[in-house]
Amino acid sequence: MITTDWHEELRALTKAGAHYGHPTSRWNPKMHPYIFRQKKGIHVIDLVQTVRLLSEACQFLTVAASKGKQFLWIGTKKQASKAVMEHAKNAKCHFVNKKWLGGMLTNWPTVRRRIWKLQGLEARERNGYMELLPKKEASMKRKQLARLRKYLGGMRHMTRLPDVVVLIGQKEEITALQECAKLGIPTVCIVDTDCNPDLAYIPIPANDDSTASIGCISERLAGAIRRGYFLRNGKRNRLQAKMKHNKDPLVEVAI
């Protein structure tokens, strides 16, 4: 996490409204351990549990990133779309923030071919090939490119299935969550009071309908991933420096 001070984290999450749950009539009983109380017909999330699990999730992501793992962020609802794109890019991760197309993970070979198609069309656009086509054909190619960018643009550099998936909005991304479960991909997921925490590898109980709440938690998750990559790069640089320092000059001359 960006800071290890629990009091600061509690203040930040409270300010972001992360403790506001859904009406008591819409709750999932499995969220009971993460609910602090009811107030005016609304469940209030226990932010102490949120901070604990957020810290656990950040530690997990940092370790995974330090080992060179690949991450995919998923969040397609309006409140999450912008935050998912921004924080995934900042952490150098893949993302889907417009619409989850069924089979994007379980039918990966087909999706990979569509990504190749996207890359090919983008290359043609860059080298001016589109300008040489008849007007009607060029228009069709541009529409196809726009559609592929919309749904697969955040995955254009993905060459294999992700090692870890970060999900924002369990209800909306249930299909993606089921695909992760089928493939054994661990998930870090924000779960509101109407969600099932058992479906996520690490659930983070919090308000998943508030832009501020989503942004606050996403910032910390992205920071944990960046820290892991920084540790990995630092370790690699130290190893290269050590190898260079210990290089046998006689061997170098012989080569």
CSV table of C-alpha atoms in Angstrom, one decimal:
chain,number,residue,atom,x,y,z
A,1,MET,CA,0.0,0.0,0.0
A,2,ILE,CA,1.1,3.6,-0.5
A,3,THR,CA,1.1,4.0,3.3
A,4,THR,CA,1.1,1.5,6.1
A,5,ASP,CA,-0.6,3.8,8.6
A,6,TRP,CA,-4.0,2.2,9.3
A,7,HIS,CA,-5.4,5.4,10.7
A,8,GLU,CA,-4.6,7.3,7.5
A,9,GLU,CA,-6.1,4.5,5.4
A,10,LEU,CA,-9.3,4.5,7.4
A,11,ARG,CA,-9.6,8.3,7.0
A,12,ALA,CA,-9.0,8.1,3.2
A,13,LEU,CA,-11.5,5.3,2.7
A,14,THR,CA,-14.1,7.0,4.9
A,15,LYS,CA,-13.6,10.3,3.0
A,16,ALA,CA,-14.1,8.3,-0.3
A,17,GLY,CA,-17.4,6.8,1.0
A,18,ALA,CA,-16.0,3.2,0.8
A,19,HIS,CA,-18.1,2.2,3.9
A,20,TYR,CA,-21.5,2.8,2.3
A,21,GLY,CA,-23.2,-0.5,1.3
A,22,HIS,CA,-26.5,-1.3,-0.3
A,23,PRO,CA,-30.0,-1.3,1.3
A,24,THR,CA,-30.4,-4.1,3.8
A,25,SER,CA,-33.0,-5.8,1.5
A,26,ARG,CA,-30.3,-6.3,-1.2
A,27,TRP,CA,-27.5,-7.8,0.9
A,28,ASN,CA,-25.7,-11.1,0.5
A,29,PRO,CA,-25.6,-13.0,3.8
A,30,LYS,CA,-22.0,-14.1,3.0
A,31,MET,CA,-21.0,-10.5,3.5
A,32,HIS,CA,-22.1,-10.6,7.2
A,33,PRO,CA,-18.5,-10.8,8.6
A,34,TYR,CA,-17.6,-7.5,6.7
A,35,ILE,CA,-20.6,-5.5,7.8
A,36,PHE,CA,-20.2,-3.1,10.8
A,37,ARG,CA,-23.9,-2.2,11.3
A,38,GLN,CA,-27.1,-1.0,9.8
A,39,LYS,CA,-28.1,2.7,9.5
A,40,LYS,CA,-31.4,3.9,8.1
A,41,GLY,CA,-31.9,0.7,6.1
A,42,ILE,CA,-28.3,0.8,4.7
A,43,HIS,CA,-25.5,-1.6,5.6
A,44,VAL,CA,-22.3,0.0,6.7
A,45,ILE,CA,-19.1,-1.8,5.8
A,46,ASP,CA,-16.5,-2.5,8.4
A,47,LEU,CA,-13.5,-0.5,7.1
A,48,VAL,CA,-11.1,-2.2,9.5
A,49,GLN,CA,-11.8,-5.3,7.5
A,50,THR,CA,-11.4,-3.3,4.3
A,51,VAL,CA,-8.0,-2.0,5.3
A,52,ARG,CA,-6.8,-5.5,6.4
A,53,LEU,CA,-7.8,-7.2,3.2
A,54,LEU,CA,-6.6,-4.2,1.1
A,55,SER,CA,-3.2,-4.6,2.8
A,56,GLU,CA,-3.2,-8.3,2.1
A,57,ALA,CA,-4.2,-7.7,-1.6
A,58,CYS,CA,-1.4,-5.1,-2.0
A,59,GLN,CA,1.2,-7.5,-0.5
A,60,PHE,CA,0.0,-10.3,-2.9
A,61,LEU,CA,0.2,-8.0,-5.9
A,62,THR,CA,3.6,-6.7,-5.0
A,63,VAL,CA,5.0,-10.2,-4.6
A,64,ALA,CA,3.4,-11.3,-7.9
A,65,ALA,CA,4.8,-8.2,-9.8
A,66,SER,CA,8.3,-8.8,-8.3
A,67,LYS,CA,8.1,-12.3,-10.0
A,68,GLY,CA,7.2,-10.8,-13.4
A,69,LYS,CA,3.6,-11.9,-13.4
A,70,GLN,CA,1.1,-10.3,-15.8
A,71,PHE,CA,-2.1,-8.5,-14.6
A,72,LEU,CA,-5.4,-7.9,-16.2
A,73,TRP,CA,-7.8,-5.2,-14.8
A,74,ILE,CA,-11.5,-5.5,-15.5
A,75,GLY,CA,-14.1,-2.9,-14.8
A,76,THR,CA,-16.7,-2.0,-17.4
A,77,LYS,CA,-19.4,-0.1,-15.5
A,78,LYS,CA,-19.6,3.6,-15.8
A,79,GLN,CA,-18.2,4.4,-12.3
A,80,ALA,CA,-15.1,2.1,-12.8
A,81,SER,CA,-14.3,2.5,-16.5
A,82,LYS,CA,-12.0,5.5,-16.3
A,83,ALA,CA,-10.3,4.5,-13.1
A,84,VAL,CA,-9.5,1.0,-14.5
A,85,MET,CA,-8.0,2.5,-17.6
A,86,GLU,CA,-5.9,5.1,-15.8
A,87,HIS,CA,-4.6,2.9,-13.0
A,88,ALA,CA,-3.9,-0.1,-15.2
A,89,LYS,CA,-1.9,2.0,-17.6
A,90,ASN,CA,0.0,3.6,-14.7
A,91,ALA,CA,0.9,0.1,-13.5
A,92,LYS,CA,1.7,-1.1,-17.0
A,93,CYS,CA,-1.1,-3.7,-16.9
A,94,HIS,CA,-3.6,-4.9,-19.4
A,95,PHE,CA,-7.3,-3.9,-19.0
A,96,VAL,CA,-10.9,-4.2,-20.2
A,97,ASN,CA,-13.1,-1.2,-19.4
A,98,LYS,CA,-15.8,-1.1,-22.0
A,99,LYS,CA,-17.5,-4.5,-22.3
A,100,TRP,CA,-16.5,-8.0,-21.3
A,101,LEU,CA,-17.1,-10.3,-24.2
A,102,GLY,CA,-17.8,-13.9,-23.1
A,103,GLY,CA,-14.8,-16.2,-23.6
A,104,MET,CA,-12.1,-13.5,-23.6
A,105,LEU,CA,-10.2,-15.8,-21.3
A,106,THR,CA,-11.6,-19.3,-21.8
A,107,ASN,CA,-11.6,-18.8,-25.6
A,108,TRP,CA,-8.2,-17.2,-25.6
A,109,PRO,CA,-6.9,-18.5,-29.0
A,110,THR,CA,-9.8,-16.8,-30.8
A,111,VAL,CA,-9.3,-13.6,-28.8
A,112,ARG,CA,-5.6,-13.7,-29.6
A,113,ARG,CA,-6.3,-13.8,-33.3
A,114,ARG,CA,-8.6,-10.7,-32.9
A,115,ILE,CA,-5.7,-8.9,-31.2
A,116,TRP,CA,-3.4,-9.8,-34.1
A,117,LYS,CA,-6.1,-8.4,-36.4
A,118,LEU,CA,-6.2,-5.1,-34.3
A,119,GLN,CA,-2.4,-4.9,-34.5
A,120,GLY,CA,-2.4,-5.4,-38.2
A,121,LEU,CA,-5.0,-2.7,-38.8
A,122,GLU,CA,-3.2,-0.3,-36.6
A,123,ALA,CA,0.0,-0.9,-38.5
A,124,ARG,CA,-1.8,-0.3,-41.8
A,125,GLU,CA,-3.2,3.0,-40.4
A,126,ARG,CA,0.2,4.2,-39.3
A,127,ASN,CA,1.9,3.5,-42.7
A,128,GLY,CA,-0.8,5.2,-44.7
A,129,TYR,CA,-2.2,2.0,-46.3
A,130,MET,CA,-5.8,3.1,-45.4
A,131,GLU,CA,-5.4,6.2,-47.6
A,132,LEU,CA,-4.8,4.0,-50.7
A,133,LEU,CA,-7.9,2.0,-50.4
A,134,PRO,CA,-11.2,2.8,-52.1
A,135,LYS,CA,-13.4,5.1,-50.0
A,136,LYS,CA,-16.0,2.5,-49.0
A,137,GLU,CA,-13.4,-0.2,-48.1
A,138,ALA,CA,-11.4,2.3,-46.1
A,139,SER,CA,-14.5,3.3,-44.2
A,140,MET,CA,-15.2,-0.4,-43.4
A,141,LYS,CA,-11.6,-1.0,-42.2
A,142,ARG,CA,-11.8,2.1,-39.9
A,143,LYS,CA,-15.1,1.0,-38.4
A,144,GLN,CA,-13.6,-2.4,-37.8
A,145,LEU,CA,-10.5,-0.9,-36.2
A,146,ALA,CA,-12.6,1.4,-34.0
A,147,ARG,CA,-14.6,-1.6,-32.7
A,148,LEU,CA,-11.5,-3.7,-32.0
A,149,ARG,CA,-9.9,-0.8,-30.2
A,150,LYS,CA,-13.0,-0.3,-28.1
A,151,TYR,CA,-13.1,-3.8,-26.8
A,152,LEU,CA,-9.6,-5.1,-27.1
A,153,GLY,CA,-7.5,-1.9,-27.0
A,154,GLY,CA,-6.4,-2.5,-23.4
A,155,MET,CA,-5.3,-6.0,-24.3
A,156,ARG,CA,-3.4,-5.2,-27.4
A,157,HIS,CA,0.0,-6.2,-25.9
A,158,MET,CA,-1.3,-9.3,-24.1
A,159,THR,CA,0.5,-12.4,-25.4
A,160,ARG,CA,-0.8,-15.0,-23.0
A,161,LEU,CA,-3.4,-15.5,-20.2
A,162,PRO,CA,-2.9,-13.2,-17.2
A,163,ASP,CA,-1.5,-14.5,-14.0
A,164,VAL,CA,-3.7,-12.3,-11.8
A,165,VAL,CA,-7.0,-10.5,-12.5
A,166,VAL,CA,-8.1,-7.3,-10.6
A,167,LEU,CA,-11.9,-6.9,-10.8
A,168,ILE,CA,-14.0,-3.8,-10.1
A,169,GLY,CA,-17.7,-4.6,-9.7
A,170,GLN,CA,-18.4,-8.3,-9.1
A,171,LYS,CA,-22.0,-8.2,-10.1
A,172,GLU,CA,-21.2,-6.7,-13.5
A,173,GLU,CA,-18.2,-8.8,-14.1
A,174,ILE,CA,-19.6,-12.2,-12.9
A,175,THR,CA,-18.9,-13.8,-16.3
A,176,ALA,CA,-15.2,-12.8,-16.2
A,177,LEU,CA,-15.0,-14.0,-12.6
A,178,GLN,CA,-16.4,-17.4,-13.6
A,179,GLU,CA,-13.9,-17.6,-16.4
A,180,CYS,CA,-11.1,-16.9,-13.9
A,181,ALA,CA,-12.4,-19.6,-11.6
A,182,LYS,CA,-12.5,-22.1,-14.4
A,183,LEU,CA,-8.9,-21.4,-15.4
A,184,GLY,CA,-7.6,-21.1,-11.9
A,185,ILE,CA,-6.6,-17.5,-12.2
A,186,PRO,CA,-6.5,-15.7,-8.8
A,187,THR,CA,-8.6,-12.6,-8.5
A,188,VAL,CA,-8.5,-9.5,-6.4
A,189,CYS,CA,-12.0,-8.1,-6.3
A,190,ILE,CA,-13.9,-5.2,-4.7
A,191,VAL,CA,-17.0,-6.7,-3.1
A,192,ASP,CA,-20.0,-4.6,-2.0
A,193,THR,CA,-22.7,-5.8,0.4
A,194,ASP,CA,-24.7,-7.5,-2.4
A,195,CYS,CA,-21.7,-9.6,-3.6
A,196,ASN,CA,-20.3,-13.1,-2.8
A,197,PRO,CA,-16.8,-12.7,-1.2
A,198,ASP,CA,-16.2,-16.5,-1.6
A,199,LEU,CA,-15.9,-16.1,-5.4
A,200,ALA,CA,-12.7,-13.9,-5.1
A,201,TYR,CA,-9.2,-15.1,-4.1
A,202,ILE,CA,-8.8,-11.9,-2.1
A,203,PRO,CA,-12.1,-9.9,-1.6
A,204,ILE,CA,-11.9,-6.3,-0.6
A,205,PRO,CA,-15.2,-5.2,1.1
A,206,ALA,CA,-16.0,-1.7,-0.1
A,207,ASN,CA,-18.5,0.5,-2.0
A,208,ASP,CA,-18.1,-0.5,-5.6
A,209,ASP,CA,-20.6,2.1,-6.9
A,210,SER,CA,-18.7,5.2,-5.9
A,211,THR,CA,-16.1,6.7,-8.2
A,212,ALA,CA,-14.2,8.0,-5.2
A,213,SER,CA,-14.2,4.7,-3.5
A,214,ILE,CA,-13.1,2.8,-6.6
A,215,GLY,CA,-10.4,5.4,-7.3
A,216,CYS,CA,-9.0,5.3,-3.8
A,217,ILE,CA,-8.7,1.5,-3.7
A,218,SER,CA,-7.5,1.2,-7.3
A,219,GLU,CA,-4.7,3.7,-6.6
A,220,ARG,CA,-3.4,1.6,-3.8
A,221,LEU,CA,-3.6,-1.6,-5.9
A,222,ALA,CA,-1.8,0.0,-8.8
A,223,GLY,CA,0.9,1.4,-6.5
A,224,ALA,CA,1.5,-2.1,-5.1
A,225,ILE,CA,2.0,-3.5,-8.6
A,226,ARG,CA,4.4,-0.7,-9.5
A,227,ARG,CA,6.4,-1.3,-6.4
A,228,GLY,CA,6.7,-5.0,-7.3
A,229,TYR,CA,8.0,-4.2,-10.8
A,230,PHE,CA,10.4,-1.6,-9.3
A,231,LEU,CA,11.8,-4.3,-6.9
A,232,ARG,CA,12.1,-6.7,-9.8
A,233,ASN,CA,14.0,-4.2,-12.0
A,234,GLY,CA,16.2,-3.2,-9.1
A,235,LYS,CA,17.1,-6.8,-8.4
A,236,ARG,CA,17.9,-7.3,-12.1
A,237,ASN,CA,20.1,-4.2,-12.3
A,238,ARG,CA,22.0,-5.2,-9.2
A,239,LEU,CA,22.6,-8.7,-10.7
A,240,GLN,CA,23.8,-7.3,-14.0
A,241,ALA,CA,26.1,-4.9,-12.1
A,242,LYS,CA,27.5,-7.7,-10.1
A,243,MET,CA,28.1,-9.9,-13.2
A,244,LYS,CA,29.8,-7.0,-14.9
A,245,HIS,CA,32.0,-6.4,-11.8
A,246,ASN,CA,32.9,-10.0,-11.5
A,247,LYS,CA,33.6,-10.6,-15.2
A,248,ASP,CA,37.0,-12.2,-15.8
A,249,PRO,CA,39.0,-9.9,-18.1
A,250,LEU,CA,41.0,-12.8,-19.5
A,251,VAL,CA,37.8,-14.5,-20.6
A,252,GLU,CA,36.6,-11.2,-22.2
A,253,VAL,CA,39.8,-10.8,-24.1
A,254,ALA,CA,39.7,-14.5,-25.3
A,255,ILE,CA,36.2,-13.9,-26.6
